[in-house]
Coordinates of N, CA and C and ligand atoms in Angstrom, one line a residue:
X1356 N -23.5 -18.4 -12.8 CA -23.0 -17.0 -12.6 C -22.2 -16.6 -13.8
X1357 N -22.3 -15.2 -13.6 CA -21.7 -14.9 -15.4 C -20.4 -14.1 -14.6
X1358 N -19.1 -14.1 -15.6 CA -18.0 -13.7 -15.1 C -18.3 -12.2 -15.0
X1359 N -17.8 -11.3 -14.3 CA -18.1 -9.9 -14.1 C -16.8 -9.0 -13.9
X1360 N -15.7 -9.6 -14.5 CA -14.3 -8.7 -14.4 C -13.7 -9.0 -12.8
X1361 N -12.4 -8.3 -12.9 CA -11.5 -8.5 -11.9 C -11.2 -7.5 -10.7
X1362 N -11.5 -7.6 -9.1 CA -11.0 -6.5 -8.2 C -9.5 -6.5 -8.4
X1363 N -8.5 -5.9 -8.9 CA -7.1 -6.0 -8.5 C -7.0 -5.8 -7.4
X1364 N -7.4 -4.7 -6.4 CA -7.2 -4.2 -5.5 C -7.6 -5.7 -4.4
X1365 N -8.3 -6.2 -4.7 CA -9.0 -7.2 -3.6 C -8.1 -8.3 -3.8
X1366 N -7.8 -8.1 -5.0 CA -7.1 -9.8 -5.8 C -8.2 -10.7 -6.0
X1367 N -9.1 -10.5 -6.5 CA -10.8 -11.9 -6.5 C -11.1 -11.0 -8.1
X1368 N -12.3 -12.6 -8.1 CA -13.0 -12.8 -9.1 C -14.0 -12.4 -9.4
X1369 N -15.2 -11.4 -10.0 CA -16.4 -11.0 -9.5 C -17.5 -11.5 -10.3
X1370 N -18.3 -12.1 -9.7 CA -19.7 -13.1 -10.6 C -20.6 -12.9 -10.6
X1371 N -21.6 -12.7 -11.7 CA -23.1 -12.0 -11.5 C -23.9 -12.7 -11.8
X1372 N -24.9 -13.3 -11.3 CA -26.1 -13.4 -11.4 C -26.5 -13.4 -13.2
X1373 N -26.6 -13.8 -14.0 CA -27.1 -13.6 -15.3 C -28.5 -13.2 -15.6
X1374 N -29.3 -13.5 -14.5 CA -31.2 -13.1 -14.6 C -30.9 -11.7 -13.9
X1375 N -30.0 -10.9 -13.6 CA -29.9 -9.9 -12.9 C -31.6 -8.9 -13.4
X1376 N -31.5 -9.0 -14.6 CA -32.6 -7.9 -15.3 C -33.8 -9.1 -15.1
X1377 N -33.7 -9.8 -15.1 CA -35.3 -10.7 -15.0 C -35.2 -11.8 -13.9
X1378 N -35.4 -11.3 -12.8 CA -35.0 -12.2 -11.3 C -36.1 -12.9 -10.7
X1379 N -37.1 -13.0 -11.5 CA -38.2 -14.3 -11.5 C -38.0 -15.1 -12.1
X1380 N -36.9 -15.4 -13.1 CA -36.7 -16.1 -14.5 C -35.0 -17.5 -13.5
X1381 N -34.5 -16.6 -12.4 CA -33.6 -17.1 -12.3 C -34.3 -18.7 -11.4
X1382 N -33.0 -19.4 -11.8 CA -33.2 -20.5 -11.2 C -33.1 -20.9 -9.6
X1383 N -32.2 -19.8 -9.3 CA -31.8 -20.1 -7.7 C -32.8 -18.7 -7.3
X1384 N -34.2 -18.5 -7.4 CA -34.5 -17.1 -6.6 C -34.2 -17.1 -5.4
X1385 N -34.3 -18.1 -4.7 CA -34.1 -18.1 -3.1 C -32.9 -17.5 -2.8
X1386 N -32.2 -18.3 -3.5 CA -30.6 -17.8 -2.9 C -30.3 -16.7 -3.7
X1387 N -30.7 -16.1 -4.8 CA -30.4 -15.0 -5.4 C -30.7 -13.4 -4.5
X1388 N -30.3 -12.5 -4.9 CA -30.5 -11.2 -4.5 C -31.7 -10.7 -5.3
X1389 N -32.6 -9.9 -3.9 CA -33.8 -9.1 -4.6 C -33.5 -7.7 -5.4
X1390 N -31.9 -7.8 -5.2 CA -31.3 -5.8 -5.6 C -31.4 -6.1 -6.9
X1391 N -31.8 -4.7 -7.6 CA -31.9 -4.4 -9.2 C -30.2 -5.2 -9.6
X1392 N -29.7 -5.2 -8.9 CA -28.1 -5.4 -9.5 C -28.0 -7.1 -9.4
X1393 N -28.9 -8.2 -8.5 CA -28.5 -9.2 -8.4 C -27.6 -9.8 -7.5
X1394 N -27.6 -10.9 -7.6 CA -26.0 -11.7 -6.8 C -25.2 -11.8 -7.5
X1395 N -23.8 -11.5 -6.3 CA -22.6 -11.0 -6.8 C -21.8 -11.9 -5.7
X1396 N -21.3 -12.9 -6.4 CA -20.2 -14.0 -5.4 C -18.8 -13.6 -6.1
X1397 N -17.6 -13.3 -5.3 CA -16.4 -12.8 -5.8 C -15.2 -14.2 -5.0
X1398 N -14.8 -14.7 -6.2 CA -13.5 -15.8 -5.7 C -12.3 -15.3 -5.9
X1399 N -11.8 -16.1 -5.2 CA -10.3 -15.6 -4.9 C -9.2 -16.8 -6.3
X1400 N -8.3 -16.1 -7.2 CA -7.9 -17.3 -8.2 C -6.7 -18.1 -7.3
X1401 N -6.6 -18.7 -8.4 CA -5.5 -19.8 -6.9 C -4.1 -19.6 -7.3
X1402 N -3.3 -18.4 -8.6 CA -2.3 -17.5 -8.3 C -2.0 -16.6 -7.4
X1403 N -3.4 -16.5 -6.4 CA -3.2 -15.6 -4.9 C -2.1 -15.9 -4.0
X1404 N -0.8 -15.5 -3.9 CA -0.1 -16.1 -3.3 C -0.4 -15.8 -2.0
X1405 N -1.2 -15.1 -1.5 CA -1.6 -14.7 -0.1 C -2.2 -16.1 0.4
X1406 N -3.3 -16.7 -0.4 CA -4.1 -17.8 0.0 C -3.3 -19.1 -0.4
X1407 N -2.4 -19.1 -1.6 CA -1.7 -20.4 -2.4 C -0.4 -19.9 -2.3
X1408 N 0.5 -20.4 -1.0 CA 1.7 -19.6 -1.0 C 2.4 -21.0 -1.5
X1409 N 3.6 -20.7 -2.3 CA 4.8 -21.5 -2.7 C 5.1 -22.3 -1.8
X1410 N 5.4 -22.5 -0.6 CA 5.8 -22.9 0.7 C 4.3 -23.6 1.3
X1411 N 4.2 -24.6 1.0 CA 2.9 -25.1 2.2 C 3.0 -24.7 3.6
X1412 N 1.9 -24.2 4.4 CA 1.4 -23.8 5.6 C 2.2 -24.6 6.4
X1413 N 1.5 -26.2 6.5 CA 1.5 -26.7 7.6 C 3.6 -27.6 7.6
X1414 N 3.9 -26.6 6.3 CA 5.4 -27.3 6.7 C 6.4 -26.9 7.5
X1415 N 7.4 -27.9 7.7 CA 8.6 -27.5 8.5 C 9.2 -25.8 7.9
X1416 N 9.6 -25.8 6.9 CA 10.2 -24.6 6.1 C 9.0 -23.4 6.5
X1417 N 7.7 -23.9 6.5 CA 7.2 -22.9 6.4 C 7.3 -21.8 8.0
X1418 N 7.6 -23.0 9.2 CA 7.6 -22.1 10.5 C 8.7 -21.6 10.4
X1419 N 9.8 -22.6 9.9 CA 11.4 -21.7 10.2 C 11.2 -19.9 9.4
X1420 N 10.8 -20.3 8.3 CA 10.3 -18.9 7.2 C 9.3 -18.1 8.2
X1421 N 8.3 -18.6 9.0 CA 7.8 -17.7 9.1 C 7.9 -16.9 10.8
X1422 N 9.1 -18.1 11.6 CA 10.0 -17.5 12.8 C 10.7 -16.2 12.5
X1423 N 11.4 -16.4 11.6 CA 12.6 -15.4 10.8 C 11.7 -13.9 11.0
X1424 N 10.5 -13.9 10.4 CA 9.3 -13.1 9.9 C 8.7 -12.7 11.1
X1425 N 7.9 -13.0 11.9 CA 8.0 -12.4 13.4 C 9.4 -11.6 14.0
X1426 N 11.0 -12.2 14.0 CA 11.6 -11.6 14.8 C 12.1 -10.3 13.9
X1427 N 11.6 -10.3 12.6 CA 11.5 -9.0 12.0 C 10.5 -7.9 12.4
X1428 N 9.6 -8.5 12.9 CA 8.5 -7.3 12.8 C 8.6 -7.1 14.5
X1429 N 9.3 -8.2 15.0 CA 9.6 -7.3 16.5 C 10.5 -6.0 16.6
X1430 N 11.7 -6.4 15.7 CA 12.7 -5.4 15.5 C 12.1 -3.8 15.0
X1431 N 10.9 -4.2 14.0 CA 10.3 -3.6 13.5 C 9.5 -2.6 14.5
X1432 N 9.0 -3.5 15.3 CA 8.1 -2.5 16.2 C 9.1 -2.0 17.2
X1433 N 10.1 -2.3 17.3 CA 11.1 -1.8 18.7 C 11.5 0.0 18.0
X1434 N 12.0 -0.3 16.7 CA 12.4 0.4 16.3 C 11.0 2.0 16.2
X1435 N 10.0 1.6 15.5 CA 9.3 2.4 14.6 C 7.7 3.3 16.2
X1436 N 8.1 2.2 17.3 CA 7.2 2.1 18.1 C 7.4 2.7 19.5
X1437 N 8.6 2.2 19.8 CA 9.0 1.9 21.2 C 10.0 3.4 21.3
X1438 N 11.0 3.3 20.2 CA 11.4 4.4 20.1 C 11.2 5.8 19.4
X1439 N 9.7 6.1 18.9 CA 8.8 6.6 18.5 C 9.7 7.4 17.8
X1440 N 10.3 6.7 16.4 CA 10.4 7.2 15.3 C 9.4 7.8 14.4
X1441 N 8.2 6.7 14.2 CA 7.2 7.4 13.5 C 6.5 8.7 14.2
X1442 N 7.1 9.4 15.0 CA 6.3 10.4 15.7 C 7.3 11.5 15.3
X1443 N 8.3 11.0 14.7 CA 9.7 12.3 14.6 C 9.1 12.8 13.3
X1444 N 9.0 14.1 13.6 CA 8.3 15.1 12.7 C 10.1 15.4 11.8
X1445 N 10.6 14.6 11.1 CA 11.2 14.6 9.8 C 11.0 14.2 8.6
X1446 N 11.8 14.7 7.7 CA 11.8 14.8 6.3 C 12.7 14.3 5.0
X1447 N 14.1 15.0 5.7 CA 15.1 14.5 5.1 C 15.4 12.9 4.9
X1448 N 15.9 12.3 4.4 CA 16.1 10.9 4.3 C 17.4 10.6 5.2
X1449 N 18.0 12.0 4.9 CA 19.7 11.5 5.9 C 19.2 11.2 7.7
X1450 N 18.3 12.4 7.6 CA 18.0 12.4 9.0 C 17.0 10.9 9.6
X1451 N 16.1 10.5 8.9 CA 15.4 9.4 9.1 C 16.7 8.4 8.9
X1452 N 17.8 8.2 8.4 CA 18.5 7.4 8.3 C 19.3 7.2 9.6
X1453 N 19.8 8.3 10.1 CA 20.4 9.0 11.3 C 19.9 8.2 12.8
X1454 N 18.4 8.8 12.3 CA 17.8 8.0 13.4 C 17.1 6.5 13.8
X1455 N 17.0 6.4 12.7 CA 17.4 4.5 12.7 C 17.9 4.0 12.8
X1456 N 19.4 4.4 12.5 CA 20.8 4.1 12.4 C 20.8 3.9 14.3
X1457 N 20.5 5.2 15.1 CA 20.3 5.0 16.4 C 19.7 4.5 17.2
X1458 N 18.0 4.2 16.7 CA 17.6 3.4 17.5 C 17.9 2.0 17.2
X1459 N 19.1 1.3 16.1 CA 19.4 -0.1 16.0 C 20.3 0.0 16.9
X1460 N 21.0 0.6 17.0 CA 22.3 1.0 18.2 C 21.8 0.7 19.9
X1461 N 20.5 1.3 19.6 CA 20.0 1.2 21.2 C 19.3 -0.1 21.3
X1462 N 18.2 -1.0 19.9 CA 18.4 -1.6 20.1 C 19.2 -3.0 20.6
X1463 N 20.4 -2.7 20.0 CA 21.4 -3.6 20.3 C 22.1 -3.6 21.8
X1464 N 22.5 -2.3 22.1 CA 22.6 -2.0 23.6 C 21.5 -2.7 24.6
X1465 N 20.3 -2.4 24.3 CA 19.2 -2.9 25.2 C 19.7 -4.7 25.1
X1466 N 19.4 -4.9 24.0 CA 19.6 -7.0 24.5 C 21.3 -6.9 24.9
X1467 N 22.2 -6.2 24.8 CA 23.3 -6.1 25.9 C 23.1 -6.2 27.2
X1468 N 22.5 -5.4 27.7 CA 22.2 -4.8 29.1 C 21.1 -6.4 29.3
X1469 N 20.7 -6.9 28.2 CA 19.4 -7.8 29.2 C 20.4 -9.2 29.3
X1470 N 21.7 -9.5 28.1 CA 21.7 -10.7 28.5 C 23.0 -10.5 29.3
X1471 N 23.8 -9.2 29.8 CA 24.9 -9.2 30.5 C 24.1 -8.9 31.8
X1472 N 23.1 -8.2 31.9 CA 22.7 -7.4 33.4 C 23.9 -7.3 34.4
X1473 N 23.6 -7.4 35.4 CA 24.5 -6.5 36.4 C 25.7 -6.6 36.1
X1474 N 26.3 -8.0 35.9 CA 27.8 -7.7 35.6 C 28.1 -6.6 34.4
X1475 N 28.0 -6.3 33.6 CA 28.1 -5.8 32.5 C 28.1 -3.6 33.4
X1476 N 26.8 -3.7 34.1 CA 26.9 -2.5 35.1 C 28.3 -2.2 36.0
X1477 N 29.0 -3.5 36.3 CA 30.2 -3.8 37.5 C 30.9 -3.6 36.7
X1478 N 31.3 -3.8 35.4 CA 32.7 -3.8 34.7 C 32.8 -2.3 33.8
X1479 N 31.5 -1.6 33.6 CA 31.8 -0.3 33.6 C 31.9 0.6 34.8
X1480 N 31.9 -0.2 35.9 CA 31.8 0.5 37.1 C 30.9 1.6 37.1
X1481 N 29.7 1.3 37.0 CA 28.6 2.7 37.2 C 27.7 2.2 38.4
X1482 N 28.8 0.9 38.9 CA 27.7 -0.1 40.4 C 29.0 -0.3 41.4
X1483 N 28.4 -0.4 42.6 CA 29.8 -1.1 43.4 C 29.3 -2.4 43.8
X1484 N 30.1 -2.9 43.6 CA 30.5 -4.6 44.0 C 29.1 -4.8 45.3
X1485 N 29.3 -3.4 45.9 CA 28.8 -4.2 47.5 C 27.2 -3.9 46.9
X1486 N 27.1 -3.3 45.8 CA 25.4 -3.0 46.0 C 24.9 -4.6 45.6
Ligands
ZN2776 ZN1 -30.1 -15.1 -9.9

């Protein structure tokens, strides 16, 4: 295969067929492409830190790193989902700040309310004892 330049966008390698113009000549016809254009196999380089991350997969570091990284993207969706920020038709930066600023507030209230439950209702008194 002859080298055929880079997808940046994909992050891969792109490889062409060299008989592309004479595809009875090539050696692999079977496995080759009948298209005027040939076979086209694209590899990924092994600088890909998506595929070759610094941190091996199957290590210890890598679950603690990648625990941390879920309870982000929960916060993330509490925030951006649950309290349907992305649906607030704003513009300003102060105001998107404003209201982030609030739904971290509510998030934080909510795991209040979950790990105090009822007591936490009795000591602001908005319950009576006997309910
Ligand atoms: Zn070929």
């Amino acid at each position: 295969m002859k080298y055929w330049g880079v997808d940046r966008k994909r992050s891969r390698l792109k490889w062409r067929c060299p008989l592309y113009k004479c595809p009875d000549m090539c050696a692999q016809k079977k496995l080759c492409s009948p298209s005027s254009y040939g076979r086209v196999i694209h590899t990924k380089p092994k600088d890909d830190l998506r595929l070759f991350t610094k941190t091996p997969r199957d290590s210890k570091a890598w679950k603690i790193k990648f625990a941390k990284r879920t309870s982000v993207e929960r916060t993330l969706k509490r925030i951006l989902v649950d309290y349907t920020i992305e649906r607030a038709r704003l513009r300003a930066e102060k105001r998107w700040f404003w209201i982030a600023s609030l739904a971290a507030v509510n998030q934080h209230l909510d795991a209040q309310v979950n790990k105090l439950g009822h007591s936490l209702f009795l000591k602001l008194g908005l319950i009576d004892k006997t309910a």
